[in-house]
Coordinates of C-alpha atoms in Angstrom, one line a residue:
Chain A
M13 CA 17.1 -24.1 2.3
T14 CA 17.5 -20.9 0.4
N15 CA 15.1 -21.3 -2.5
F16 CA 12.6 -20.7 1.2
V17 CA 12.3 -16.8 0.6
I18 CA 10.7 -17.5 -2.6
F19 CA 7.8 -19.4 -2.4
P20 CA 5.0 -17.4 -0.3
L21 CA 5.9 -15.2 -3.9
L22 CA 5.2 -17.9 -6.0
I23 CA 2.3 -19.5 -4.7
P24 CA -0.7 -16.4 -4.9
L25 CA 0.8 -15.9 -8.5
L26 CA 0.2 -19.4 -9.6
T27 CA -2.9 -19.5 -8.4
A28 CA -3.5 -16.7 -10.1
I29 CA -2.8 -18.1 -13.0
T30 CA -4.8 -21.2 -12.8
L31 CA -7.9 -18.8 -11.5
L32 CA -7.3 -17.0 -14.8
I33 CA -8.3 -21.0 -16.6
L34 CA -11.6 -21.6 -14.6
K35 CA -13.2 -18.6 -15.4
N36 CA -16.9 -20.5 -14.6
Q37 CA -15.9 -22.2 -12.0
I38 CA -16.7 -20.3 -9.0
G39 CA -17.1 -23.3 -6.3
L40 CA -13.8 -24.4 -7.3
Q41 CA -12.0 -20.7 -7.4
K42 CA -13.0 -20.0 -3.5
I43 CA -11.8 -23.2 -2.5
I44 CA -8.1 -22.7 -5.0
S45 CA -8.3 -18.6 -3.3
A46 CA -8.6 -19.8 0.7
L47 CA -6.6 -22.8 0.6
S48 CA -3.9 -20.8 -1.7
L49 CA -4.0 -18.0 0.9
I50 CA -4.1 -21.2 3.9
V51 CA -1.0 -22.4 2.8
N52 CA 0.3 -19.9 2.5
I53 CA 0.5 -18.3 6.2
G54 CA 1.8 -21.1 6.9
L55 CA 4.9 -21.1 4.2
S56 CA 4.9 -17.5 5.6
L57 CA 5.1 -18.9 9.9
Y58 CA 7.8 -20.4 8.8
L59 CA 9.7 -18.3 7.7
V60 CA 9.4 -15.9 10.1
Q61 CA 10.8 -18.1 12.3
I62 CA 13.8 -19.5 10.3
V63 CA 14.0 -15.8 10.3
F64 CA 14.1 -15.4 13.8
E65 CA 16.2 -18.7 14.1
N66 CA 18.7 -18.4 11.7
G67 CA 18.7 -14.6 10.3
I68 CA 18.2 -12.4 7.7
Q69 CA 17.5 -14.6 4.7
T70 CA 17.8 -14.4 0.5
H71 CA 17.5 -15.6 -2.5
E72 CA 19.6 -15.0 -5.7
L73 CA 17.4 -15.6 -8.4
G74 CA 19.4 -17.0 -11.5
G75 CA 21.8 -17.8 -9.4
W76 CA 23.5 -14.2 -10.2
T77 CA 25.1 -12.9 -7.2
P78 CA 24.8 -9.3 -5.9
P79 CA 24.4 -7.2 -7.1
F80 CA 24.7 -8.2 -10.3
G81 CA 21.6 -10.1 -10.6
I82 CA 18.0 -9.3 -8.6
V83 CA 17.9 -10.7 -5.4
L84 CA 15.4 -11.3 -2.6
V85 CA 15.3 -10.6 1.1
A86 CA 13.6 -11.4 3.5
D87 CA 14.6 -10.0 6.6
M88 CA 12.5 -9.6 10.2
F89 CA 10.7 -6.7 9.1
S90 CA 9.7 -8.7 5.6
A91 CA 8.1 -11.4 7.2
L92 CA 5.8 -10.9 9.8
L93 CA 4.6 -7.7 6.5
V94 CA 4.1 -10.7 4.7
L95 CA 2.7 -13.0 7.4
T96 CA 0.1 -10.0 8.0
T97 CA -0.8 -9.6 4.3
N98 CA -1.5 -13.6 3.8
V99 CA -3.8 -13.1 7.2
V100 CA -5.4 -10.0 6.4
S101 CA -6.0 -11.4 2.2
L102 CA -8.1 -14.5 3.5
C103 CA -9.8 -12.6 5.8
C104 CA -11.7 -10.4 3.1
V105 CA -11.7 -13.1 0.4
L106 CA -13.7 -15.7 2.8
Y107 CA -15.7 -12.6 3.2
A108 CA -16.1 -11.5 -0.5
F109 CA -17.3 -14.8 -0.8
R110 CA -20.8 -13.8 1.0
S111 CA -20.8 -10.2 -0.1
I112 CA -19.0 -9.7 -4.2
G113 CA -21.9 -11.1 -5.8
E114 CA -21.3 -13.5 -8.7
D115 CA -21.0 -11.5 -11.6
R116 CA -18.1 -10.0 -10.0
E117 CA -16.5 -13.0 -9.5
K118 CA -17.5 -14.3 -12.7
F119 CA -15.3 -12.0 -14.1
Y120 CA -11.7 -12.7 -12.5
F121 CA -12.3 -11.0 -9.6
Y122 CA -10.7 -13.5 -7.6
G123 CA -7.4 -13.5 -9.4
A124 CA -7.5 -9.9 -10.1
V125 CA -6.9 -10.6 -5.9
Q126 CA -4.6 -13.3 -5.8
F127 CA -2.4 -10.9 -8.3
L128 CA -2.5 -8.3 -6.0
I129 CA -1.7 -10.3 -3.0
T130 CA 1.6 -11.5 -5.5
G131 CA 2.6 -7.9 -5.9
V132 CA 1.7 -6.7 -2.1
I133 CA 5.0 -9.6 -0.8
G134 CA 6.8 -9.1 -3.8
A135 CA 7.3 -5.8 -2.7
F136 CA 8.0 -6.5 0.6
L137 CA 10.3 -9.4 0.1
T138 CA 12.4 -7.5 -2.9
G139 CA 16.0 -6.6 -2.5
D140 CA 16.5 -4.4 -6.0
I141 CA 15.0 -1.1 -5.8
F142 CA 13.6 -1.1 -10.4
N143 CA 12.8 -4.9 -8.8
L144 CA 9.8 -2.8 -6.8
F145 CA 8.8 -0.8 -8.9
V146 CA 8.1 -3.7 -11.1
F147 CA 6.2 -5.1 -7.8
F148 CA 4.2 -2.0 -7.6
E149 CA 3.0 -1.9 -11.2
V150 CA 1.4 -5.8 -10.6
F151 CA -0.5 -4.6 -7.0
L152 CA -1.4 -1.3 -8.8
M153 CA -2.4 -2.9 -12.3
A154 CA -4.6 -5.3 -10.2
S155 CA -5.6 -3.0 -8.0
Y156 CA -7.0 -0.7 -11.4
V157 CA -8.7 -3.8 -12.3
L158 CA -10.9 -5.0 -8.7
I159 CA -11.6 -1.0 -7.8
V160 CA -13.5 -0.8 -11.5
L161 CA -14.8 -4.3 -11.5
G162 CA -18.7 -3.5 -11.4
G163 CA -18.5 -1.1 -12.8
T164 CA -21.2 1.8 -11.5
K165 CA -20.9 4.9 -12.0
I166 CA -19.6 6.1 -9.0
Q167 CA -16.7 3.6 -9.2
L168 CA -16.1 4.5 -13.5
R169 CA -15.5 8.3 -11.5
E170 CA -13.4 7.5 -8.5
S171 CA -11.5 5.0 -10.5
L172 CA -10.3 7.3 -13.9
K173 CA -9.0 9.6 -11.0
Y174 CA -6.9 7.0 -9.0
I175 CA -5.5 5.7 -12.0
L176 CA -4.3 8.8 -13.1
V177 CA -2.4 9.8 -10.1
N178 CA -0.5 6.5 -10.1
I179 CA 0.5 7.3 -13.3
I180 CA 2.0 10.3 -12.7
S181 CA 3.7 8.9 -9.0
S182 CA 4.8 5.5 -11.1
A183 CA 6.4 8.4 -14.1
L184 CA 8.4 9.6 -10.5
F185 CA 9.6 6.5 -9.8
V186 CA 11.2 5.6 -13.3
I187 CA 12.5 8.8 -12.9
A188 CA 14.2 9.2 -9.4
V189 CA 15.1 5.6 -10.4
A190 CA 17.0 6.9 -13.9
Y191 CA 18.9 9.6 -10.7
L192 CA 19.9 7.6 -8.6
Y193 CA 21.3 5.1 -10.8
A194 CA 23.5 8.0 -12.1
V195 CA 24.6 8.5 -9.6
T196 CA 25.4 5.3 -7.7
G197 CA 25.3 2.5 -10.9
T198 CA 23.6 0.7 -8.8
L199 CA 20.5 -0.9 -8.3
N200 CA 20.4 -3.4 -5.5
M201 CA 19.3 -1.4 -2.3
A202 CA 22.4 -3.5 -0.1
D203 CA 25.0 -2.2 -3.2
L204 CA 23.2 1.4 -2.4
S205 CA 23.5 1.7 1.2
A206 CA 27.3 1.1 0.3
R207 CA 28.1 3.6 -1.9
V208 CA 25.6 6.0 -0.9
S209 CA 27.0 5.4 2.7
E210 CA 30.9 5.8 1.0
A211 CA 29.6 9.0 -1.0
G212 CA 28.7 9.9 2.6
Q213 CA 25.0 11.4 1.1
P214 CA 26.0 14.3 -1.4
G215 CA 23.1 17.2 -1.5
L216 CA 22.4 15.3 -5.0
L217 CA 21.0 12.0 -3.0
T218 CA 19.8 13.8 -0.2
G219 CA 17.3 15.6 -2.8
I220 CA 16.9 12.4 -4.5
G221 CA 15.7 9.9 -1.0
L222 CA 13.5 13.3 -0.9
L223 CA 11.8 12.8 -4.3
F224 CA 11.2 9.1 -3.5
F225 CA 9.8 10.2 -0.6
V226 CA 6.9 12.4 -2.4
V227 CA 6.6 8.4 -4.4
F228 CA 6.0 7.0 -1.4
G229 CA 4.6 10.0 -0.5
L230 CA 1.6 9.8 -2.9
K231 CA 0.9 5.6 -2.8
A232 CA 1.0 6.0 1.3
A233 CA -1.3 9.2 1.4
L234 CA 1.0 11.0 3.3
F235 CA -0.2 15.1 3.8
P236 CA -0.2 16.8 0.5
M237 CA -0.4 13.5 -1.5
F238 CA -3.6 12.3 0.7
F239 CA -6.3 13.8 -1.8
W240 CA -6.8 10.7 -3.8
L241 CA -7.2 8.3 -1.3
P242 CA -11.2 9.4 0.6
G243 CA -12.7 10.0 -3.0
S244 CA -11.1 6.4 -4.4
Y245 CA -11.1 4.1 -1.5
S246 CA -15.7 4.9 -1.2
A247 CA -15.8 4.0 -4.5
P248 CA -15.1 -0.2 -4.5
P249 CA -16.8 -2.9 -2.4
T250 CA -16.6 -3.7 0.5
A251 CA -14.5 -6.4 0.8
V252 CA -12.0 -4.5 -2.3
L253 CA -11.9 -1.7 0.5
A254 CA -11.0 -3.5 2.9
L255 CA -7.9 -5.2 0.7
F256 CA -7.5 -1.7 -0.3
G257 CA -7.3 -0.5 2.8
A258 CA -5.2 -2.4 5.1
L259 CA -2.5 -3.0 2.2
L260 CA -2.0 -0.5 -0.1
T261 CA -1.0 2.2 1.5
K262 CA 1.0 0.2 4.1
V263 CA 3.1 -0.9 1.1
G264 CA 3.8 3.0 0.7
V265 CA 4.9 3.1 4.0
Y266 CA 7.4 0.3 4.3
S267 CA 8.8 1.5 1.4
I268 CA 9.9 4.8 3.2
F269 CA 11.3 2.6 6.1
R270 CA 13.5 0.8 3.7
L271 CA 14.7 3.5 2.3
F272 CA 15.0 5.5 4.6
T273 CA 16.8 3.6 7.4
L274 CA 18.7 2.3 4.2
I275 CA 20.2 4.1 1.9
F276 CA 18.8 8.1 2.7
Y277 CA 19.7 7.9 6.8
H278 CA 22.9 10.3 6.5
E279 CA 21.4 13.6 7.1
P280 CA 18.6 12.8 9.3
Q281 CA 18.7 16.9 10.1
F282 CA 16.5 17.6 7.1
T283 CA 15.4 14.5 5.6
H284 CA 14.1 13.2 8.9
E285 CA 13.2 16.2 10.0
I286 CA 11.2 16.5 7.0
I287 CA 9.0 13.4 7.2
G288 CA 8.8 14.1 11.0
W289 CA 6.4 17.6 9.7
V290 CA 4.5 16.1 7.4
A291 CA 3.8 12.7 9.3
L292 CA 2.9 15.0 11.7
L293 CA 0.6 16.8 9.5
T294 CA -0.7 14.2 8.2
I295 CA -2.5 13.3 11.8
V296 CA -3.6 16.3 11.9
V297 CA -5.3 16.3 8.6
G298 CA -6.4 12.4 9.4
S299 CA -8.6 13.7 12.5
I300 CA -10.0 16.8 10.9
G301 CA -11.5 14.6 8.5
A302 CA -12.8 11.3 10.6
I303 CA -14.3 13.9 12.8
A304 CA -16.1 16.0 10.5
Y305 CA -18.1 12.9 8.8
W306 CA -20.7 11.2 9.7
D307 CA -19.9 9.2 6.8
V308 CA -19.0 4.9 8.8
N309 CA -17.0 4.5 5.0
K310 CA -15.4 7.8 5.7
I311 CA -14.9 8.3 9.3
I312 CA -12.8 5.5 9.1
I313 CA -11.1 5.9 5.2
Y314 CA -9.5 9.0 7.5
N315 CA -8.7 6.8 10.6
I316 CA -6.1 5.3 8.1
I317 CA -4.2 8.2 7.2
I318 CA -4.0 9.4 11.0
A319 CA -2.5 5.9 11.2
V320 CA -0.2 6.9 8.1
G321 CA 1.4 9.8 9.6
V322 CA 1.4 7.7 13.1
I323 CA 3.5 5.2 11.8
V324 CA 6.2 7.3 9.3
Y325 CA 7.0 9.5 12.6
G326 CA 8.5 5.8 13.1
V327 CA 11.6 6.7 10.5
T328 CA 12.1 10.4 12.7
L329 CA 12.7 8.4 16.5
T330 CA 16.6 7.8 16.8
T331 CA 15.3 4.8 19.5
P332 CA 14.8 0.9 19.3
E333 CA 12.3 0.9 21.0
G334 CA 10.4 3.7 18.7
L335 CA 10.9 1.6 15.8
A336 CA 9.5 -1.4 17.0
G337 CA 6.3 1.0 18.8
S338 CA 6.1 1.7 14.7
I339 CA 6.6 -2.2 13.2
Y340 CA 3.8 -2.8 15.8
Y341 CA 1.6 -0.2 15.2
L342 CA 1.8 -1.0 11.5
I343 CA 1.0 -4.4 11.9
H344 CA -2.2 -3.6 14.2
D345 CA -2.8 -1.4 12.1
M346 CA -3.7 -3.7 9.3
V347 CA -4.7 -5.9 11.3
I348 CA -7.2 -3.4 12.6
K349 CA -8.3 -1.5 9.8
G350 CA -9.3 -4.7 7.5
A351 CA -11.8 -5.5 11.0
L352 CA -13.2 -2.3 11.1
F353 CA -13.7 -2.1 6.7
L354 CA -14.9 -5.4 7.0
L355 CA -17.5 -4.4 10.2
A356 CA -18.9 -1.2 7.8
G357 CA -19.9 -3.5 5.3
A358 CA -21.9 -5.7 7.5
I359 CA -23.7 -2.9 9.2
I360 CA -23.6 -0.9 5.9
V361 CA -25.4 -4.0 4.2
I362 CA -28.3 -4.6 6.8
T363 CA -28.5 -0.7 6.9
G364 CA -28.4 0.0 3.1
T365 CA -27.0 3.7 3.3
S366 CA -23.7 4.6 5.1
N367 CA -24.8 7.7 6.5
I368 CA -24.5 7.7 10.0
K369 CA -27.7 9.2 10.8
N370 CA -29.9 7.4 8.5
M371 CA -29.4 4.2 11.0
G372 CA -29.7 3.5 14.9
G373 CA -31.0 1.0 17.6
L374 CA -28.8 -1.9 15.6
I375 CA -27.7 -3.8 19.4
K376 CA -30.7 -4.8 19.8
N377 CA -31.2 -7.6 16.7
H378 CA -27.4 -7.7 16.6
P379 CA -25.9 -7.9 19.1
Q380 CA -22.5 -10.0 17.5
L381 CA -22.1 -7.3 15.5
G382 CA -22.4 -4.7 17.7
W383 CA -19.6 -5.8 20.3
M384 CA -17.1 -6.8 17.9
F385 CA -17.3 -3.4 16.5
F386 CA -17.1 -2.0 19.7
I387 CA -14.4 -4.0 20.3
A388 CA -12.4 -2.5 17.1
T389 CA -13.0 0.3 18.5
V390 CA -11.1 0.3 21.6
S391 CA -8.3 -1.9 20.1
L392 CA -8.1 1.3 17.6
A393 CA -7.7 3.8 20.2
G394 CA -5.4 2.2 21.8
I395 CA -7.1 0.5 25.1
P396 CA -5.0 -0.8 27.2
P397 CA -4.9 -4.8 26.8
L398 CA -5.5 -4.7 23.1
S399 CA -2.9 -4.7 19.9
G400 CA -3.1 -0.6 19.7
F401 CA -2.2 0.4 23.3
I402 CA 1.2 -1.7 22.8
G403 CA 2.1 0.0 19.5
K404 CA 1.1 3.5 20.5
F405 CA 2.7 3.0 23.9
L406 CA 6.1 2.0 22.6
L407 CA 5.4 5.6 20.3
V408 CA 5.9 7.8 23.0
Q409 CA 8.3 6.2 25.2
G410 CA 9.9 6.0 22.1
G411 CA 8.9 9.5 21.2
L412 CA 9.9 10.5 24.5
E413 CA 13.3 9.6 24.3
S414 CA 14.5 11.1 21.6
E415 CA 12.7 14.0 23.0
S416 CA 10.1 14.5 20.3
Y417 CA 7.3 16.2 22.8
T418 CA 5.3 17.5 19.6
F419 CA 5.0 14.2 18.1
V420 CA 4.2 12.4 21.7
A421 CA 1.4 15.1 22.3
V422 CA -0.2 14.9 18.8
L423 CA 0.1 11.6 19.6
L424 CA -1.9 11.4 22.5
V425 CA -4.7 13.8 21.2
S426 CA -5.2 11.6 17.5
S427 CA -6.1 9.2 20.0
L428 CA -8.8 10.7 21.4
L429 CA -10.3 12.2 18.4
V430 CA -9.8 8.1 16.8
L431 CA -11.9 6.6 19.8
Y432 CA -14.3 10.3 19.3
S433 CA -14.7 9.5 15.8
A434 CA -15.1 5.5 16.5
M435 CA -17.8 6.1 19.3
K436 CA -19.3 8.1 17.4
I437 CA -20.7 5.6 15.0
F438 CA -20.8 3.3 17.3
M439 CA -23.7 4.8 20.1
N440 CA -25.7 6.6 17.0
C441 CA -25.9 3.3 15.4
F442 CA -25.6 1.0 17.6
W443 CA -27.8 3.1 20.8
R444 CA -30.6 5.1 20.3
E445 CA -34.3 4.2 18.9
P446 CA -34.2 1.4 16.2
K447 CA -35.2 3.2 13.1
L448 CA -35.3 0.1 10.9
T449 CA -37.5 -3.6 12.2
A450 CA -35.9 -7.1 11.3
Q451 CA -38.0 -7.1 8.7
E452 CA -36.9 -3.7 7.2
E453 CA -33.8 -5.1 7.3
K454 CA -31.7 -4.2 4.0
G455 CA -30.1 -8.3 3.7
T456 CA -28.6 -10.7 5.9
T457 CA -25.4 -10.9 7.6
K458 CA -25.5 -14.6 7.2
G459 CA -21.4 -15.9 7.1
L460 CA -19.6 -12.1 7.0
L461 CA -18.9 -11.6 10.7
Y462 CA -16.8 -14.6 11.3
P463 CA -13.5 -13.1 9.2
S464 CA -13.7 -10.2 11.4
A465 CA -13.6 -12.2 14.4
I466 CA -10.6 -13.6 13.0
L467 CA -9.2 -10.8 12.1
L468 CA -10.5 -9.9 16.2
A469 CA -9.3 -12.3 17.7
I470 CA -6.0 -12.0 16.0
S471 CA -6.4 -7.8 17.6
V472 CA -6.5 -9.4 20.9
F473 CA -3.7 -11.7 20.4
L474 CA -1.3 -8.7 19.7
G475 CA -2.5 -6.8 22.9
V476 CA -2.5 -10.0 25.8
G477 CA 0.4 -12.1 24.1
A478 CA 2.9 -9.1 23.3
E479 CA 5.2 -11.1 25.6
F480 CA 5.3 -13.6 22.9
V481 CA 5.0 -11.3 19.5
Y482 CA 7.6 -8.6 21.4
P483 CA 10.9 -10.2 20.3
Y484 CA 10.5 -10.8 16.9
I485 CA 9.4 -7.4 17.0
S486 CA 12.5 -6.4 18.6
M487 CA 14.1 -8.5 16.3
A488 CA 12.7 -6.4 13.2
A489 CA 13.4 -3.5 14.4
E490 CA 17.6 -4.0 15.4
T491 CA 17.6 -4.6 12.0
L492 CA 17.1 -1.1 10.6
M493 CA 18.5 0.6 13.2
D494 CA 21.6 -1.2 12.1
P495 CA 22.2 -1.0 7.5
S496 CA 25.4 -3.1 8.5
V497 CA 23.3 -6.7 8.8
Y498 CA 21.2 -6.6 5.5
I499 CA 24.2 -5.5 3.9
Q500 CA 26.3 -7.4 5.6
S501 CA 23.8 -10.7 5.0
V502 CA 23.2 -9.7 1.0
L503 CA 26.4 -8.5 -0.3
K504 CA 28.6 -12.2 1.6
E505 CA 31.8 -9.3 2.2
Chain B
M156 CA 24.5 15.8 -25.5
E157 CA 24.0 14.6 -22.1
I158 CA 22.3 18.5 -21.3
L159 CA 20.6 18.5 -24.9
M160 CA 18.7 15.6 -24.1
S161 CA 17.6 16.3 -20.3
I162 CA 15.8 20.2 -21.8
V163 CA 14.0 17.7 -24.9
A164 CA 13.1 15.0 -21.3
G165 CA 12.1 18.3 -19.5
I166 CA 10.2 19.9 -22.4
L167 CA 8.0 16.4 -22.4
V168 CA 6.9 16.7 -18.6
T169 CA 6.3 20.0 -19.5
I170 CA 4.3 19.3 -22.1
A171 CA 2.4 16.4 -20.1
V172 CA 1.7 18.1 -17.0
Y173 CA 0.2 21.3 -18.7
L174 CA -2.2 18.6 -20.4
M175 CA -2.9 17.0 -17.3
L176 CA -4.4 20.1 -15.6
S177 CA -6.9 20.1 -19.1
R178 CA -10.3 19.1 -18.4
S179 CA -10.4 16.9 -21.5
I180 CA -9.5 12.4 -20.5
L181 CA -8.0 12.2 -24.3
R182 CA -6.3 15.3 -23.3
I183 CA -5.4 13.8 -19.9
I184 CA -4.4 10.4 -21.4
I185 CA -1.9 12.2 -24.1
G186 CA -0.2 13.9 -21.1
T187 CA 0.5 10.5 -19.2
G188 CA 2.3 9.5 -23.1
L189 CA 4.0 12.6 -23.0
L190 CA 5.0 11.9 -19.4
S191 CA 6.0 8.3 -19.5
H192 CA 8.1 9.1 -23.1
G193 CA 10.0 11.7 -20.6
A194 CA 10.9 9.6 -18.6
H195 CA 11.8 6.8 -20.7
L196 CA 14.3 9.5 -22.5
L197 CA 15.3 11.0 -18.7
L198 CA 16.4 7.2 -18.0
L199 CA 18.4 6.4 -21.2
T200 CA 20.0 9.7 -20.7
M201 CA 21.3 9.4 -17.2
G202 CA 21.9 6.2 -18.0
G203 CA 24.8 8.2 -19.6
L204 CA 25.1 8.3 -23.7
K205 CA 28.4 7.6 -23.8
R206 CA 30.1 6.3 -28.0
G207 CA 29.8 2.8 -27.6
T208 CA 28.5 -0.2 -29.9
V209 CA 24.7 -1.8 -29.5
P210 CA 25.1 -4.0 -26.6
L211 CA 25.3 -7.5 -28.4
L212 CA 27.9 -9.3 -27.9
G213 CA 28.8 -10.8 -31.5
E214 CA 30.1 -7.0 -32.7
E215 CA 33.3 -7.5 -31.2
A216 CA 33.7 -4.2 -30.5
A217 CA 36.1 -1.7 -27.3
S218 CA 33.1 -0.6 -25.5
Y219 CA 29.3 -1.6 -25.8
T220 CA 26.4 0.7 -24.9
D221 CA 25.5 0.8 -21.0
P222 CA 23.3 -2.3 -21.7
L223 CA 20.6 -2.3 -18.5
P224 CA 19.2 1.1 -18.5
Q225 CA 18.3 -0.1 -21.8
A226 CA 16.1 -3.5 -20.2
L227 CA 15.1 -0.7 -18.2
I228 CA 13.3 1.2 -20.4
L229 CA 12.0 -2.3 -21.8
T230 CA 10.2 -3.5 -19.0
A231 CA 9.2 0.3 -18.1
I232 CA 7.8 0.7 -21.9
V233 CA 5.3 -2.7 -22.0
I234 CA 4.2 -1.6 -17.6
S235 CA 3.5 2.5 -19.0
F236 CA 1.6 0.2 -22.5
A237 CA -0.2 -1.9 -20.3
I238 CA -2.0 0.8 -18.5
T239 CA -2.4 3.3 -21.0
S240 CA -4.7 0.5 -23.0
F241 CA -6.1 0.1 -19.9
F242 CA -6.8 3.6 -19.0
L243 CA -8.2 4.5 -22.7
V244 CA -10.5 1.5 -22.7
L245 CA -12.3 3.2 -18.7
A246 CA -12.2 6.7 -20.4
Y247 CA -14.1 4.9 -22.9
R248 CA -16.9 2.6 -20.5
A249 CA -16.6 6.2 -18.9
Y250 CA -17.9 8.2 -21.8
Q251 CA -20.8 5.7 -22.3
E252 CA -21.7 5.5 -19.3
L253 CA -21.2 8.7 -17.8
G254 CA -21.6 10.1 -21.4
T255 CA -19.7 13.3 -20.7
D256 CA -15.1 13.0 -20.9
D257 CA -15.0 16.7 -18.7
M258 CA -13.6 16.1 -15.5
D259 CA -15.1 19.1 -14.1
K260 CA -18.4 17.4 -14.6
L261 CA -17.2 14.4 -12.9
R262 CA -17.2 15.8 -10.0
G263 CA -19.3 14.6 -7.1
N264 CA -20.3 13.6 -4.0
E265 CA -22.2 11.0 -2.2
N266 CA -26.5 13.0 -3.4
N267 CA -25.8 13.0 -7.7
D268 CA -23.8 9.2 -7.9

């Protein structure tokens, strides 16, 4: 069935449109948005399976053959990310049911979430560079709405900055597409790849590639372009923050992977060198931020920056193991960042503050929350039975094989600092003398814990069931290593 | 002709950068408008400004201008139009709630929310 690729994209779009009609029926909105995500998880599982069995699936929109029409391409990398996106979104939406409040729900909260998911999945599936821009704008527009919805002072202040940064990077995206079109005369990624390799990637194309790197670096919060992220992500409520932290920067990471493994891979000694150093500095800056703060959300936000650096470095590794490690770490990170933000949100609900110094002794009244946070922490740092370990292990292996010893050292030291920063939250919030008695607590965690329990279970499964998961990941890495597979399945030469 | 257009686009981007580095929100929004003008003009220029008639098959001409950049610009224009209107309303709301249009006064940390 060649039409199958479009369904994971179509379902959130149709759901979003339906939810716009049902403004005041909040109960119905909740049922529809959860149901559509569950259906979409099923569909994307099936998509992963058919890509695994039959190779890359393409869907030519309108029946126009590429490079003349827009084509949707699902290779293993995109299919896995689509699946992860749906799972994480489902958990964030479940968390929102109990936490987001009627004021926001009545003003199209769930509709905006579905549009965000549409944009993210579209960006993962598209095979056309201008279409990628359009899907970026779809999820950015939804994210503008979600970041400001509620209209508190801090949200208004931070969303002004967030929107400004993204307008600038979108304009740069348009300019980069204009340059690329002028040089190659095509917008289809597979066709671009073929033409760039015919031309042997002269300096002009390398420059355009670096302009794209700046654009996606701004979206993914890489080292000199990460400055907007800590402020903006401290504004929205927890459910939105978890959705942003798990999905938005990762789309930038995905685009960097796609572009530098498919199109601009001919001058690695120049482009990949720059990417490598930027990624290393991103890890360093993220680690500094993560150990500097005494604010629960700020610490996890800087952990996003560290993880983005670690994953992006994977582009420069020359072995399939390195790339597989990067992909594994990407999927692990989407899951675990979602879980961490949701758990941190539950802590903030109980204590009414995000400052670690004002917390203490939560383990007495909230043992489940405490031990779940502990598991999330050790999984984040990469302790063996859990999912963070395998990604980092493969990355270290790939780094040693590619002789990137600096990277291996930075990765291992940063893991320690990640563990320190997350343990700082655990030890200060959950141990020590209790600061609040059961009566003084600001809110209840009823219904807030099971979404993160689902995510943690997936994280444990990714770690313990690595034997089962690894063939999929390694297939994704092999497709990324060999662009001709992608080109042949799209252009059908 | 392409060189002239590139210079014009460059001037637009220069002014946009200058305006976006200023303190008033409205000047910043004018800057984003000019930036998207610059980007759209560049998209048109980079598609090639070769002579040809408008891309309408009814014209039955020997050569047409490239229709693809025009479609891309049309898409980019509506997107930036939507974002600009959202940004303007947001700036208005922020002015109502926060009582200032000076970006320097919108700085802050957790203590002065």
